[in-house]
Short mmCIF file of C-alpha atoms in Angstrom, two decimals:
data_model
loop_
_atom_site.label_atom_id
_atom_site.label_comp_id
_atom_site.label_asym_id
_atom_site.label_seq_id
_atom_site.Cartn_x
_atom_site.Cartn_y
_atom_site.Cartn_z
CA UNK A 1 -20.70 19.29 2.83
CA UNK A 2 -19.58 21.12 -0.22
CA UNK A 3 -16.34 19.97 -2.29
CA UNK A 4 -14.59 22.08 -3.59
CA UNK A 5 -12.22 19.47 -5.58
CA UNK A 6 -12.03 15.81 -5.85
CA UNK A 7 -10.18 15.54 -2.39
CA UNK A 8 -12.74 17.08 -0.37
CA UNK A 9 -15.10 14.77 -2.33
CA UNK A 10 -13.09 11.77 -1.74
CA UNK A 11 -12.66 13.17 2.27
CA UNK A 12 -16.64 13.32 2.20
CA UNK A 13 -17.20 9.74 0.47
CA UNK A 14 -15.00 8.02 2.40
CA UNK A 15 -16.71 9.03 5.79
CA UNK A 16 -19.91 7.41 5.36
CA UNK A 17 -22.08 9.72 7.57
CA UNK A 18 -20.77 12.74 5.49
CA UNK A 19 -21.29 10.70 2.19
CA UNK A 20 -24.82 9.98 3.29
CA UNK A 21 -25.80 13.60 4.28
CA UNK A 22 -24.19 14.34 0.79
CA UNK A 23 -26.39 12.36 -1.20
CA UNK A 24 -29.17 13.58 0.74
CA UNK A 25 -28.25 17.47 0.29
CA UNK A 26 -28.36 16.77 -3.42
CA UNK A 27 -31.39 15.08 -3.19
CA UNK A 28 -33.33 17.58 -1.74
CA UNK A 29 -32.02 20.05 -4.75
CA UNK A 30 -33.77 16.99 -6.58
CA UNK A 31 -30.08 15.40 -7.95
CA UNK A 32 -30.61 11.89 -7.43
CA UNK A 33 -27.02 10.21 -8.42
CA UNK A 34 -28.99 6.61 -9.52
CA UNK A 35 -31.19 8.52 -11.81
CA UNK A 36 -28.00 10.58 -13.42
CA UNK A 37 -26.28 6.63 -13.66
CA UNK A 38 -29.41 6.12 -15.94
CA UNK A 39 -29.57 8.93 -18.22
CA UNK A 40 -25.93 9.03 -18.99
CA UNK A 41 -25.91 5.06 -19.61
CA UNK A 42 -23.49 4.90 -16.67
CA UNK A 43 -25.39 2.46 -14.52
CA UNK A 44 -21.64 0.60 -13.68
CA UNK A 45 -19.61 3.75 -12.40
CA UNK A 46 -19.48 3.91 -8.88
CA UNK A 47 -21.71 7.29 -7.46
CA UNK A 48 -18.14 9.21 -6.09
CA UNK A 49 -16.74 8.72 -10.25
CA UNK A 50 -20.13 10.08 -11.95
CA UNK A 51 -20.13 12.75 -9.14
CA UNK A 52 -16.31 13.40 -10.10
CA UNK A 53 -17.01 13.19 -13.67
CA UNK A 54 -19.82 15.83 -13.44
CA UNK A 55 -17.92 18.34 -11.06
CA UNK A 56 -14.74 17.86 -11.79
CA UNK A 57 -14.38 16.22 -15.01
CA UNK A 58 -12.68 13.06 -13.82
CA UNK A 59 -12.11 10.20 -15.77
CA UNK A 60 -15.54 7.76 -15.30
CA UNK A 61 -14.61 4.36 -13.69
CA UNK A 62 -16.93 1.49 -13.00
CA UNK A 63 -17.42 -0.24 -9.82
CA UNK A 64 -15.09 -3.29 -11.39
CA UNK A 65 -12.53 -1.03 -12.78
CA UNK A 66 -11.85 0.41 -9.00
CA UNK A 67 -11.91 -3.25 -7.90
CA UNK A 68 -10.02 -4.82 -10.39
CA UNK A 69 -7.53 -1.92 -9.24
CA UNK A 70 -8.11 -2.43 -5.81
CA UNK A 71 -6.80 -6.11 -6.30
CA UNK A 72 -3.76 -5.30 -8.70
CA UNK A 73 -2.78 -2.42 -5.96
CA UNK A 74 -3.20 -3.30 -3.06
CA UNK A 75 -1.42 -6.87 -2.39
CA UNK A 76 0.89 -5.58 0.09
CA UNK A 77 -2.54 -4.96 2.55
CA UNK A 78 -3.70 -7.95 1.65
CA UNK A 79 -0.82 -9.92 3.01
CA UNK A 80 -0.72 -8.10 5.99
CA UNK A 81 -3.82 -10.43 6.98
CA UNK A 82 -4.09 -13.91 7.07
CA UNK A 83 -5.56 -16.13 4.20
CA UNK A 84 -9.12 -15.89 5.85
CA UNK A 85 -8.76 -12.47 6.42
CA UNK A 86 -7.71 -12.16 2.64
CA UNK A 87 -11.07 -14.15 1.77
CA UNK A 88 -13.04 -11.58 3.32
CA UNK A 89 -11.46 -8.80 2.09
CA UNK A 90 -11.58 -10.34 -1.78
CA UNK A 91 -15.33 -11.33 -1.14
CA UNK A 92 -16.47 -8.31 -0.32
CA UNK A 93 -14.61 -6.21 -2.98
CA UNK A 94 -16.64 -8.36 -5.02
CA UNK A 95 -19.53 -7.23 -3.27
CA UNK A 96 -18.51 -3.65 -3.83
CA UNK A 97 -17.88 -4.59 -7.41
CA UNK A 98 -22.04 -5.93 -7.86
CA UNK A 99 -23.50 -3.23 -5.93
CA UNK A 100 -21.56 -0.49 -4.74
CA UNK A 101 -19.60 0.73 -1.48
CA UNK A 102 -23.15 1.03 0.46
CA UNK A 103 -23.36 -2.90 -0.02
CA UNK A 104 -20.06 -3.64 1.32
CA UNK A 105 -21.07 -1.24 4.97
CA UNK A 106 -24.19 -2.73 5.82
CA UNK A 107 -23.49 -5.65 8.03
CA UNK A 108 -26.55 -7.45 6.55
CA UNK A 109 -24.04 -7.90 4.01
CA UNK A 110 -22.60 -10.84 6.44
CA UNK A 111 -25.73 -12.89 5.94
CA UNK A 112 -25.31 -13.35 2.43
CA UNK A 113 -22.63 -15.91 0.52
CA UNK A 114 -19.87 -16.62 1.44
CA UNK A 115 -20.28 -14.97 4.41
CA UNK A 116 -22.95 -17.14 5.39
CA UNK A 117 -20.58 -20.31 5.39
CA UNK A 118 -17.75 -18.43 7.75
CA UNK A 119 -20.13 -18.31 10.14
CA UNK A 120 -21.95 -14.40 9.24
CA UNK A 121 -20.80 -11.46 11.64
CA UNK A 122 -19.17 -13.47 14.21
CA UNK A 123 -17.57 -16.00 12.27
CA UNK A 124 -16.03 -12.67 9.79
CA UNK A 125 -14.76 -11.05 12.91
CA UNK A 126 -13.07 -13.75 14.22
CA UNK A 127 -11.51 -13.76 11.19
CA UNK A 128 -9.75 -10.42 11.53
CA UNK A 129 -8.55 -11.21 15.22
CA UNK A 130 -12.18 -9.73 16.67
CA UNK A 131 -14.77 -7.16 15.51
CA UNK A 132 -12.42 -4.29 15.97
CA UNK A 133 -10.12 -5.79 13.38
CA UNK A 134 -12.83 -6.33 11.23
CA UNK A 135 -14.14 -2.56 11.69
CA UNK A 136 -10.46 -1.29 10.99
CA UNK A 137 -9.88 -3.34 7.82
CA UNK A 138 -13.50 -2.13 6.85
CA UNK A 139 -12.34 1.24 7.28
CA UNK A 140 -8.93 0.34 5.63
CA UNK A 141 -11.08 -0.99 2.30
CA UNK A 142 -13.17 2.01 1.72
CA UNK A 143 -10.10 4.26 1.77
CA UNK A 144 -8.17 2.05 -0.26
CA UNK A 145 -11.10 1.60 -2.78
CA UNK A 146 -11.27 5.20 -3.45
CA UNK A 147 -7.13 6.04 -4.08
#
């Protein structure tokens, strides 16, 4: 899982498995990306932007830059859903935007406010037509998040 430049990184962190076995290769050369956000005072960038930053010298963003962005850009995928679909899709880049794209792919994540209120999982899913729609435009998000 090597990267070569910041596409192959952004091909690795978008496919959670390979972003996961990533973060554990560099872990077990004792490069923890949390403790890196510490020392360099960079406890808001997102992991893939400090991991840019220190490879490839990339521009640093925070977690609410890339959702502020994701917002501003990406209107034309957020009509293509309904207005509950849009709800979900805003709540949980604000999810992303507290804690990160690991937050926003745990589907514990659907027992927690607002999801709670649309009825968790289920209730989300139906949202999105069914849970296959809701997989897709969770698939759809972390691509987008990362453009």
């Amino acid at each position: 899982s090597q990267a070569r430049k910041l596409d192959d990184l952004r091909a690795i962190w978008v496919d959670t498995p390979r972003r996961r076995k990533l973060l554990e290769d560099l872990q077990t050369v004792s490069v923890y990306v949390d403790v890196l956000a510490e020392v360099l005072g960079q406890t808001e960038a997102d992991q893939f932007d400090l991991l840019g930053h220190l490879a490839f010298n990339t521009p640093l963003r925070t977690r609410s830059e890339r959702a502020t962005a994701f917002i501003n850009r990406e209107s034309r995928f957020l009509n293509q859903h309904k207005t509950p679909a849009q709800e979900v899709i805003v709540a949980l880049i604000e999810k992303y935007r507290v804690a990160g794209i690991e937050e926003i792919e745990d589907a514990r994540v659907f027992r927690l406010p607002p999801f709670l209120e649309m009825g968790q999982a289920p209730g989300v899913a139906k949202r999105f037509g069914n849970a296959d729609g809701l997989a897709k435009a969770l698939r759809d998000i972390q691509n987008r998040i990362y453009i």
